[in-house]
Coordinates of C-alpha atoms and ligand atoms in Angstrom, one line a residue:
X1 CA 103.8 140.1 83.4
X2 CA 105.8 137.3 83.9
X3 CA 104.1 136.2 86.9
X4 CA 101.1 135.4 84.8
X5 CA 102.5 133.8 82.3
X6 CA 103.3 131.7 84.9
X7 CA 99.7 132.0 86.6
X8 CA 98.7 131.0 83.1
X9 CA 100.7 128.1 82.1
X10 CA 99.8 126.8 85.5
X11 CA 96.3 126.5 84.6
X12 CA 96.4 125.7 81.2
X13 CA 99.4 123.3 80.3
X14 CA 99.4 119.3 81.2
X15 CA 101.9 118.8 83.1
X16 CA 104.3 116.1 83.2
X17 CA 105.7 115.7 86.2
X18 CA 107.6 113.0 87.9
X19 CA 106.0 111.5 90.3
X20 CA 108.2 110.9 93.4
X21 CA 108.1 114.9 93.6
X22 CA 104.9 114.5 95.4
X23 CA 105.9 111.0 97.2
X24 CA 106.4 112.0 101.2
X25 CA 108.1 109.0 104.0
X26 CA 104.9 107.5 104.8
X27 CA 103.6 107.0 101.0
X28 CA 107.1 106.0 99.7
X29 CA 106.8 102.7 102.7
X30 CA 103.7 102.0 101.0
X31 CA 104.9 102.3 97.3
X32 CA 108.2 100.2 98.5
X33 CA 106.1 97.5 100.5
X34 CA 103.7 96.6 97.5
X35 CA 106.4 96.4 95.0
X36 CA 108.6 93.9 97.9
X37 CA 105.2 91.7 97.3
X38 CA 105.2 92.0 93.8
X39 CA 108.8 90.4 94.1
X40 CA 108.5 88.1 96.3
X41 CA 105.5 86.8 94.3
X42 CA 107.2 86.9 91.0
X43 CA 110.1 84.9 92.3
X44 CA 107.0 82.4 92.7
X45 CA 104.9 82.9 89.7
X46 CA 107.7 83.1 86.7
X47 CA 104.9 81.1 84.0
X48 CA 101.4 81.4 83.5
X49 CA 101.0 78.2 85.3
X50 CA 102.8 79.2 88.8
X51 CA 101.1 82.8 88.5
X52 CA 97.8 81.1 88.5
X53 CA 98.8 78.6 90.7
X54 CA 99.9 81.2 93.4
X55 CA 96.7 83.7 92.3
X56 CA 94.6 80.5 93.6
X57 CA 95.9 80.3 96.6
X58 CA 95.1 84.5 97.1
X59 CA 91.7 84.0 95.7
X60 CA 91.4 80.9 98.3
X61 CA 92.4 83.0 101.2
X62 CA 90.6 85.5 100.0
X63 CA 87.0 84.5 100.0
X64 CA 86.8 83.4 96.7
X65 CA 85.5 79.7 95.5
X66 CA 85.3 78.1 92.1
X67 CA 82.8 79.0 90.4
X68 CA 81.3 75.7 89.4
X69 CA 80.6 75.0 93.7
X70 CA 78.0 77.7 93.3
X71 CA 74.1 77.0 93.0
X72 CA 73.3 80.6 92.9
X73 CA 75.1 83.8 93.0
X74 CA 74.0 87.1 94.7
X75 CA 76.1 90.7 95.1
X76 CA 79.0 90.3 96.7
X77 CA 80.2 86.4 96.0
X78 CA 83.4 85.9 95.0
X79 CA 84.2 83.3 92.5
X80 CA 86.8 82.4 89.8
X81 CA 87.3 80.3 87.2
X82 CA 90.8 78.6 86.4
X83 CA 90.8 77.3 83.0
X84 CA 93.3 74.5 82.1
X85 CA 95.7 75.5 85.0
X86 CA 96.9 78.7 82.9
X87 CA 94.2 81.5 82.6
X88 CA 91.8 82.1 85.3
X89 CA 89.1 84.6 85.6
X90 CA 87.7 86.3 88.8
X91 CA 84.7 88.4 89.6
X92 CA 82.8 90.1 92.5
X93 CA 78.9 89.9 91.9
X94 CA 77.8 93.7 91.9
X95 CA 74.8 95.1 93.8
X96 CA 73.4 96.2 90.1
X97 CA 71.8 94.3 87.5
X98 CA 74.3 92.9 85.7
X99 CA 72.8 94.0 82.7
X100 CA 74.5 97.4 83.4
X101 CA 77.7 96.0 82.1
X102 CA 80.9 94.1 83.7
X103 CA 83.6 96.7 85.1
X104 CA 86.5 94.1 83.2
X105 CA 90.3 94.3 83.9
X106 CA 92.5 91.9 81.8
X107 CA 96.4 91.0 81.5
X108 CA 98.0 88.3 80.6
X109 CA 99.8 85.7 82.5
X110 CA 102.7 84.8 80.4
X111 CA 106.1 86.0 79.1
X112 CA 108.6 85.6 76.3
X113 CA 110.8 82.2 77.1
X114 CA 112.4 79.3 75.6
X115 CA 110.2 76.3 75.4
X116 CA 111.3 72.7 75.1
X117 CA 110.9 70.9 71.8
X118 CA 108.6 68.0 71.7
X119 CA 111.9 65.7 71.0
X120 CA 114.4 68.1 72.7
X121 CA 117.1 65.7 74.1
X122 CA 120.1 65.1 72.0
X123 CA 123.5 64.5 72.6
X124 CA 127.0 65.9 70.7
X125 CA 130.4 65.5 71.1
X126 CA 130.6 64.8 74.7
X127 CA 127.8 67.5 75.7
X128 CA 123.8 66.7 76.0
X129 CA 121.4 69.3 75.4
X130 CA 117.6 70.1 74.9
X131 CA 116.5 72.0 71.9
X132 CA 114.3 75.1 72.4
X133 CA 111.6 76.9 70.4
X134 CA 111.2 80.3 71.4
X135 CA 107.8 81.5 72.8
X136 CA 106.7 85.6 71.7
X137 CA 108.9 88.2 70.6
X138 CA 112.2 88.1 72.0
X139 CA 115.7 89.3 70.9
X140 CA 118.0 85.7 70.7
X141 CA 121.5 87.1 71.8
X142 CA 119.9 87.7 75.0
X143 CA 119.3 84.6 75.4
X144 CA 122.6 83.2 75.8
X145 CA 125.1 82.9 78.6
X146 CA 122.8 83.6 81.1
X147 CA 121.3 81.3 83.7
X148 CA 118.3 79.5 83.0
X149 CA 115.8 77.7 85.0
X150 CA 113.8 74.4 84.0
X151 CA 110.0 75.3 84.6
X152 CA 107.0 73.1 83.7
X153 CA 105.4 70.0 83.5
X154 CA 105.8 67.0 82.2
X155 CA 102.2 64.5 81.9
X156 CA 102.6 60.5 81.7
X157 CA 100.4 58.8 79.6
X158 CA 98.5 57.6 82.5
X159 CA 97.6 61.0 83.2
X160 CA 99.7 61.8 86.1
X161 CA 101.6 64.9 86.4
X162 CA 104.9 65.8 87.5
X163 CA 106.4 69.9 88.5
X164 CA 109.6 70.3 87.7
X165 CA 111.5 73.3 89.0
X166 CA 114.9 73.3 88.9
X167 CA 117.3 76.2 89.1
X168 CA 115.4 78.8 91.3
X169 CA 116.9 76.8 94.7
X170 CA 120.5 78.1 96.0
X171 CA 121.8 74.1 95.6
X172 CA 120.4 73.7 92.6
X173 CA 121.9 73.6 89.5
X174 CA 121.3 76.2 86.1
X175 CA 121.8 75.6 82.6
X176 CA 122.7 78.1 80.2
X177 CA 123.3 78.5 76.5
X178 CA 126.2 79.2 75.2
X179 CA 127.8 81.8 72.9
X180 CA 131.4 82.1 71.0
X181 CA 134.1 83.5 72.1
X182 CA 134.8 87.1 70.7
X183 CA 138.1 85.5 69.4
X184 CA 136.7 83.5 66.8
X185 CA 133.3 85.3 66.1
X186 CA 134.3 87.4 63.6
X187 CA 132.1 86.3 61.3
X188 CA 129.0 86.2 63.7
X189 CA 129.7 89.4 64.6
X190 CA 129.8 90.7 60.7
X191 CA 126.2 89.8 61.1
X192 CA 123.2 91.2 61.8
X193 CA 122.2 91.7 65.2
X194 CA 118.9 89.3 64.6
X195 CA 121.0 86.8 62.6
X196 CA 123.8 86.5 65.4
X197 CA 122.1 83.9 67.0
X198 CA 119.7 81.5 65.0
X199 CA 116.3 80.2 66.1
X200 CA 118.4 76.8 66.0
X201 CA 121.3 77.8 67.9
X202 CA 119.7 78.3 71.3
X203 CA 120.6 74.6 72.8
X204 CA 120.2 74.3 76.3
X205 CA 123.2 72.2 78.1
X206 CA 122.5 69.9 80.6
X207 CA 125.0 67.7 81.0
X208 CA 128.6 65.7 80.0
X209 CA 129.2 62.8 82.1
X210 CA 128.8 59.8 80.2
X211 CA 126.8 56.9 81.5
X212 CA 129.7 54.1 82.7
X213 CA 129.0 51.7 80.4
X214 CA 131.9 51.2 77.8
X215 CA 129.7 49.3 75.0
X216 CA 126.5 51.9 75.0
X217 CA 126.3 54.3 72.4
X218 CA 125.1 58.0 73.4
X219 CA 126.2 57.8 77.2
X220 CA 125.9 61.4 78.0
X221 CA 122.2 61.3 76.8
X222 CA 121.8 58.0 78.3
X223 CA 122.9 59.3 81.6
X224 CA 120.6 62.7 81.2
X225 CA 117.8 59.8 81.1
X226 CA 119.0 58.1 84.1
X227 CA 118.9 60.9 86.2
X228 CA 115.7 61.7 85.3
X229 CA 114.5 58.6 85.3
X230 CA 115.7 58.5 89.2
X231 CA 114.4 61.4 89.6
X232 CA 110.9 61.5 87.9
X233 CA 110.0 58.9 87.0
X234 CA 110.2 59.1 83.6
X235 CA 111.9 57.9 80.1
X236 CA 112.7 59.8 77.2
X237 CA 109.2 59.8 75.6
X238 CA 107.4 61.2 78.4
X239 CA 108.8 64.6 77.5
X240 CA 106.4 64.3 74.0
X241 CA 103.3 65.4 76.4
X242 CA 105.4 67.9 78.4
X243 CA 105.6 71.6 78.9
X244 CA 108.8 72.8 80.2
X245 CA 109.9 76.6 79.8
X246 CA 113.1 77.6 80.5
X247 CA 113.7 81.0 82.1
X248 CA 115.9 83.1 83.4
X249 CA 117.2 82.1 87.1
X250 CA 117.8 85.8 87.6
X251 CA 115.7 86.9 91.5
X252 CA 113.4 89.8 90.9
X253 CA 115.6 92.8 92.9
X254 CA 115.2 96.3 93.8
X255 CA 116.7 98.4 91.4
X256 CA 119.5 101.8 91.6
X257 CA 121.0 102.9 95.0
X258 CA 117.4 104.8 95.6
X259 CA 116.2 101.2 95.3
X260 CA 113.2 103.0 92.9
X261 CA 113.0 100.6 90.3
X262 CA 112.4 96.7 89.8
X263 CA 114.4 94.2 87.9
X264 CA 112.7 90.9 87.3
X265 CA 112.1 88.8 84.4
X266 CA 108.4 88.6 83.0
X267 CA 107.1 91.8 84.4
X268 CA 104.9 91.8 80.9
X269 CA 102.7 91.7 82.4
X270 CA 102.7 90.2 85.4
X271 CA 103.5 93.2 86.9
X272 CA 99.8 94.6 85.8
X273 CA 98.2 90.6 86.6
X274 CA 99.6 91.1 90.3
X275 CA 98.5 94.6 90.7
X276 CA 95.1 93.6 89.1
X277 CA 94.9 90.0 91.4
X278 CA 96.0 92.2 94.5
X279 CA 93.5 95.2 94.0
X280 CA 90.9 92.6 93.4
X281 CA 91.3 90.8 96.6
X282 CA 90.9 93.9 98.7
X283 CA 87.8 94.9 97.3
X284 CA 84.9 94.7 99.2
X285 CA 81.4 95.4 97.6
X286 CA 81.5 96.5 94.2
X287 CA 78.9 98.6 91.9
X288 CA 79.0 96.9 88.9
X289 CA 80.0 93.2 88.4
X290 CA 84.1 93.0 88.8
X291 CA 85.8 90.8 86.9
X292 CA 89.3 90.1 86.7
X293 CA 91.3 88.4 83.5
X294 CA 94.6 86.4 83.8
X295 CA 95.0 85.4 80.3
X296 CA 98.1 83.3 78.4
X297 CA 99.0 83.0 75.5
X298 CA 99.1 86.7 74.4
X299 CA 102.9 86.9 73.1
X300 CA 101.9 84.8 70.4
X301 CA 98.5 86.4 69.9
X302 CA 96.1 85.0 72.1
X303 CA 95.0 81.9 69.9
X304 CA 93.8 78.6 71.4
X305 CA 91.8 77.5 74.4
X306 CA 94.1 79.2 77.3
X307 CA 94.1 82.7 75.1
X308 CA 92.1 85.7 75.3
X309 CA 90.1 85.1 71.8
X310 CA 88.6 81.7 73.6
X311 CA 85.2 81.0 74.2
X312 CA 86.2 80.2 77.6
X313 CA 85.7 83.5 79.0
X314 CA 82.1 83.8 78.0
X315 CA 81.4 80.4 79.3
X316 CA 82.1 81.9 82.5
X317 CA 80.0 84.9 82.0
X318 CA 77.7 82.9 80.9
X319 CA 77.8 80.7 84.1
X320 CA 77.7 84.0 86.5
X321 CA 74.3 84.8 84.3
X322 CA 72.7 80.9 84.9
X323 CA 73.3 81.1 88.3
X324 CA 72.0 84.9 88.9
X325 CA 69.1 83.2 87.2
X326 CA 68.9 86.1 84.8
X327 CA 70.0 84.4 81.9
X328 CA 68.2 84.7 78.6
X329 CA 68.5 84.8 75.1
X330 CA 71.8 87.2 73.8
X331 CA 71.9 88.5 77.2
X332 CA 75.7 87.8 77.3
X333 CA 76.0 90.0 74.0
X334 CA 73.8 92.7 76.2
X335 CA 76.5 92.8 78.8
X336 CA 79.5 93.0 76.3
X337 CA 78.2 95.6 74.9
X338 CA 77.7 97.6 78.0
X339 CA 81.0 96.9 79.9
X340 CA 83.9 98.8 80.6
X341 CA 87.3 97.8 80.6
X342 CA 90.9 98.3 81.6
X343 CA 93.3 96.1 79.5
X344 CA 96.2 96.3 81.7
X345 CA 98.7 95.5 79.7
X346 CA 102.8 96.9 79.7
X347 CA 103.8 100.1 78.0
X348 CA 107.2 100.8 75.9
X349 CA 109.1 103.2 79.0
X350 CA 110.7 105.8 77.5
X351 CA 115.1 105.0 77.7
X352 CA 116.7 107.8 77.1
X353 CA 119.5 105.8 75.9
X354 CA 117.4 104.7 72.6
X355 CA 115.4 108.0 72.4
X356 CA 115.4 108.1 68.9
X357 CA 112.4 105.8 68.7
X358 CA 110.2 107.4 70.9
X359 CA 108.1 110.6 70.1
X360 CA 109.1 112.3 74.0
X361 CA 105.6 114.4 73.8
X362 CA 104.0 111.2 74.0
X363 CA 105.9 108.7 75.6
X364 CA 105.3 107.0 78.5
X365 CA 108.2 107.8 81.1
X366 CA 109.0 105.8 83.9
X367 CA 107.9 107.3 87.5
X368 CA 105.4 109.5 85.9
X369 CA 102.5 106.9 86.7
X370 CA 99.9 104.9 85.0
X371 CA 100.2 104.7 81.4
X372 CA 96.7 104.9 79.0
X373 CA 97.0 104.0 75.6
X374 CA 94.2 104.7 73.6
X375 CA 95.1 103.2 70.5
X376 CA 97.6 100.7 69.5
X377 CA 98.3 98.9 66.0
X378 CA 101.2 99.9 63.4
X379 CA 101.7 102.2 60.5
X380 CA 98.1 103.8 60.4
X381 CA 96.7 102.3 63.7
X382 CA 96.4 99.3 61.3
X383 CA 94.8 96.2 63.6
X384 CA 94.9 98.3 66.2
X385 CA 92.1 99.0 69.1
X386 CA 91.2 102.6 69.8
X387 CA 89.6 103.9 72.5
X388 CA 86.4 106.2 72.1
X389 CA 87.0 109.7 73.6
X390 CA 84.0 110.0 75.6
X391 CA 85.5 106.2 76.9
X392 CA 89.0 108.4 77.8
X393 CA 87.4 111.1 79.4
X394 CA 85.4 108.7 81.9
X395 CA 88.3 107.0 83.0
X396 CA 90.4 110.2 83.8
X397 CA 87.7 111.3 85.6
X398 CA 87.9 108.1 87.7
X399 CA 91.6 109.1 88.0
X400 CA 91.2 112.6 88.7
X401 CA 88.9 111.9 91.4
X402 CA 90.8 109.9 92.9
X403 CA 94.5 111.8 92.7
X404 CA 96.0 109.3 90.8
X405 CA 99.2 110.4 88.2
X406 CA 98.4 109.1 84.7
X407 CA 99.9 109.5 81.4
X408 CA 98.8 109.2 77.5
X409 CA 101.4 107.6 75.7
X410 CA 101.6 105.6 72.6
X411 CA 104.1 103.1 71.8
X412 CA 106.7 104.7 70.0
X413 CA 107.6 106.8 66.6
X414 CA 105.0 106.6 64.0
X415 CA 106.1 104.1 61.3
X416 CA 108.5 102.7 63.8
X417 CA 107.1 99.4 64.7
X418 CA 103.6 99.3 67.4
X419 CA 102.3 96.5 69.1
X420 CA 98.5 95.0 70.2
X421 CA 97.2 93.9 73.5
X422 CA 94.2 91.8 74.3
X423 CA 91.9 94.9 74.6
X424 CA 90.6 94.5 70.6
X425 CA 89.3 91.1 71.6
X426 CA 87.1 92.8 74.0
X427 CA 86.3 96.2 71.9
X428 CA 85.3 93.1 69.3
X429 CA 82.6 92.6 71.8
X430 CA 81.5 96.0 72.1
X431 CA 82.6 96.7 75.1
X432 CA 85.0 100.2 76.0
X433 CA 88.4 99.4 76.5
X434 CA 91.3 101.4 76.9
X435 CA 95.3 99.8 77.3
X436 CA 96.1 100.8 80.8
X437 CA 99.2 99.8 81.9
X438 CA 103.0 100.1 83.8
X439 CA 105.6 101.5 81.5
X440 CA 108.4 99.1 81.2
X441 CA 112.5 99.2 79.9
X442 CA 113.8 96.0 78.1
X443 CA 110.6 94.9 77.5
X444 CA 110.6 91.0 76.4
X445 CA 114.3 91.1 77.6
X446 CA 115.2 88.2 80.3
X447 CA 115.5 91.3 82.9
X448 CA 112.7 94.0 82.5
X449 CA 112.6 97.0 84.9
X450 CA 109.8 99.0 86.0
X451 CA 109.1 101.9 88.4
X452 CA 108.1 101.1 91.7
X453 CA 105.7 104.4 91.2
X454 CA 104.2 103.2 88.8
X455 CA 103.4 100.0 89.7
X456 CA 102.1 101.6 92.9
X457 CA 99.9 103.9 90.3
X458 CA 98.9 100.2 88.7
X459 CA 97.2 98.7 91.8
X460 CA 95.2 102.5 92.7
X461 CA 94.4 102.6 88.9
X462 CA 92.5 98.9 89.0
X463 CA 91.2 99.5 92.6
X464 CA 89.7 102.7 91.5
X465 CA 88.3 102.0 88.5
X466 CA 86.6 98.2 90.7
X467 CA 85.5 100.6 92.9
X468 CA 83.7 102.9 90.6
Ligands
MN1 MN1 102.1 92.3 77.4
MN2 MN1 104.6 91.3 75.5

């Protein structure tokens, strides 16, 4: 009797199971050798503008040209669009009418940092710093006493440009913020954990040498200027029309003595963006239309010209439709409405460590593959984007078909707290989305870490569901 129940729970449960159980040598070289990619790339790409930047150069070598050198488009061109040097969109023309809907995956580019104020340099007491404003959701006290890199660029009013990088190289130098000593915090630490360090407390220093000049006043700034005056070019109101983020200087490394995790900062999401960017440039001829999104601007909810809720994306639809010559009036609504899509977006991991916020039956664990989220929002799914269940059951049957380990999760306890992605923006449109993404610990801290499974799941997931 036993032995059925067995029998029985066999063929009726849904099992969870981890999935390195099934994982043999010659699969576990592959899983390992596209996540040592994925690292190398990230140690590249750690803001929306280097991601893109380096995604060019793929798409380049990849058989993919701008969009705008095209005349006409038939199946199987490649084109992108890269839209103010921070989003860019991709597609593969498909060998059916177009009208038969877009097959449409879409991430986002950029992570929770520490942005430079528009008048950040300042001097006290010996010390020069920059201010900061914090970009998207992110705990402060993490923030400090760690080293941080200088990412970004700054624009003269001649239009020019200038990169700056600094802190990533071995001989460069890092900056840091710092924090009190435990001695004297005792009343910091009487405090809340989000009041411990305020909004106006995360200074960046860069410097105390005072410029040698016994009658000027500010030398420490004045020197800061020097330097980068020397350096760039540059005097203290060119940093008005700049963007510099500052992020952690931390390498993306392998993860536990089994080496089965990664630990990088901005893996949401550029760990669903690369697997996404990577999946597209190895397809070949697609069914229906491919498209690819690399969006910014979603931590602070994908507003303005670079975001997801942009007309820029349907410009671009609307460009493949001119130049397939197909174009007519609310044709682009047409194709919205019957697309499909994949916002591949992170997932809340399930840390045992903090399991009290989770709801285990459905969490999404690490190493148990893909995560599908079909709805999102707070309290009662308010603002959130739910996928229809005829929409769910399509896309585990892509997965099925194709043996790849998936999960439904949702992100943590009811009445605990929730979250959105881009995929309403898209539903909006009437298209079928469902969040589809890599489950992730520490999520919006300067040091995320993921499963190498999963991010393996990731990349079949979006090739799968291309090639469909
Ligand atoms: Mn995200
Ligand atoms: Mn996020």
């Amino acid at each position: 009797m036993l032995k059925m129940g067995e029998e029985k729970k066999e063929k009726l449960f849904n099992k969870k199971e981890n999935g390195w159980n099934s994982v043999d040598e010659n699969k576990k070289q592959e899983i390992f050798s596209l996540s040592k990619n994925y690292m190398e790339f990230l140690n590249k790409a750690k803001t929306e503008r280097e991601f893109i930047k380096e995604a060019r150069k793929l798409a380049d070598n990849n058989g993919f040209r701008d969009i705008i050198e095209f005349e006409t488009l038939k199946p199987g061109d490649k084109v992108y669009f890269i839209n103010r040097d921070k989003s860019m969109y991709l597609a593969i023309i498909g060998e059916e009418s177009i009208e038969k809907g877009m097959h449409i995956i879409g991430s986002h580019v950029d992570s929770p940092r520490l942005d430079l104020k528009p008048n950040p340099l300042y001097e006290d007491t010996g010390f020069a710093y920059f201010k900061t404003h914090y970009y998207g959701g992110i705990k402060k006290y993490q923030w400090t006493t760690i080293p941080l890199a200088i990412h970004g660029v700054i624009v003269k009013a001649n239009g020019e440009k200038i990169e700056v990088n600094i802190g990533e190289d071995e001989n460069d130098p890092i900056f840091t913020i710092t924090d009190l000593l435990p001695h004297l915090a005792q009343e910091q630490m009487e405090k809340k954990l989000k009041d411990g360090i305020g909004g106006e407390d995360l200074n960046l220093l860069i410097g105390s040498i005072p410029y040698n000049d016994e009658k000027a006043t500010e030398k420490v700034k004045l020197n800061i200027l020097d330097i980068l005056n020397k350096k760039y070019d540059i005097t203290e109101i060119d940093l008005i029309s700049s963007e510099i983020e500052l992020v952690p200087a931390f390498r993306a490394r392998s993860l536990g003595f089994d080496e089965s995790m990664v630990a990088a900062y901005g893996q949401d999401d550029k760990v669903c963006a690369y697997t996404s960017l990577i999946a597209m440039m190895e397809l070949k001829n697609v069914k229906n239309t491919a498209v690819c999104i690399l969006s910014d601007k979603e931590e602070i909810g994908s507003m303005g010209n670079t975001g997801m809720e942009s007309h820029m994306f349907d410009f671009f639809i609307s460009e493949i439709l001119n130049k397939l010559n197909v174009n007519c009036p609310n044709l682009l609504d047409k194709v919205f409405c019957f697309s499909k899509m994949l916002s591949s977006d992170v997932d809340a991991g399930f840390d045992p460590i903090y399991s009290s916020v989770s709801d285990k039956t459905n969490a999404g664990f690490l190493g148990n593959g893909i995560a599908l989220v079909k709805y999102t929002g707070v309290r009662g799914k308010s603002g959130g984007s739910d996928a229809n269940a005829e929409y769910v059951a399509w896309v585990r049957n892509v997965l099925e078909k194709n043996n790849i380990r998936y999960q439904l999760t949702e992100l943590g306890k009811v009445d605990i707290g929730g979250g959105g992605t881009i995929a309403y923006i898209l539903a909006n449109k009437g298209t079928d989305v469902i969040d589809c993404g890599v489950p992730v610990l520490s999520m919006h801290a300067p040091y995320e870490v993921t499963s190498k499974y999963d991010i393996y799941s990731a990349y079949q997931t979006y090739k799968a569901f291309w090639k469909e």
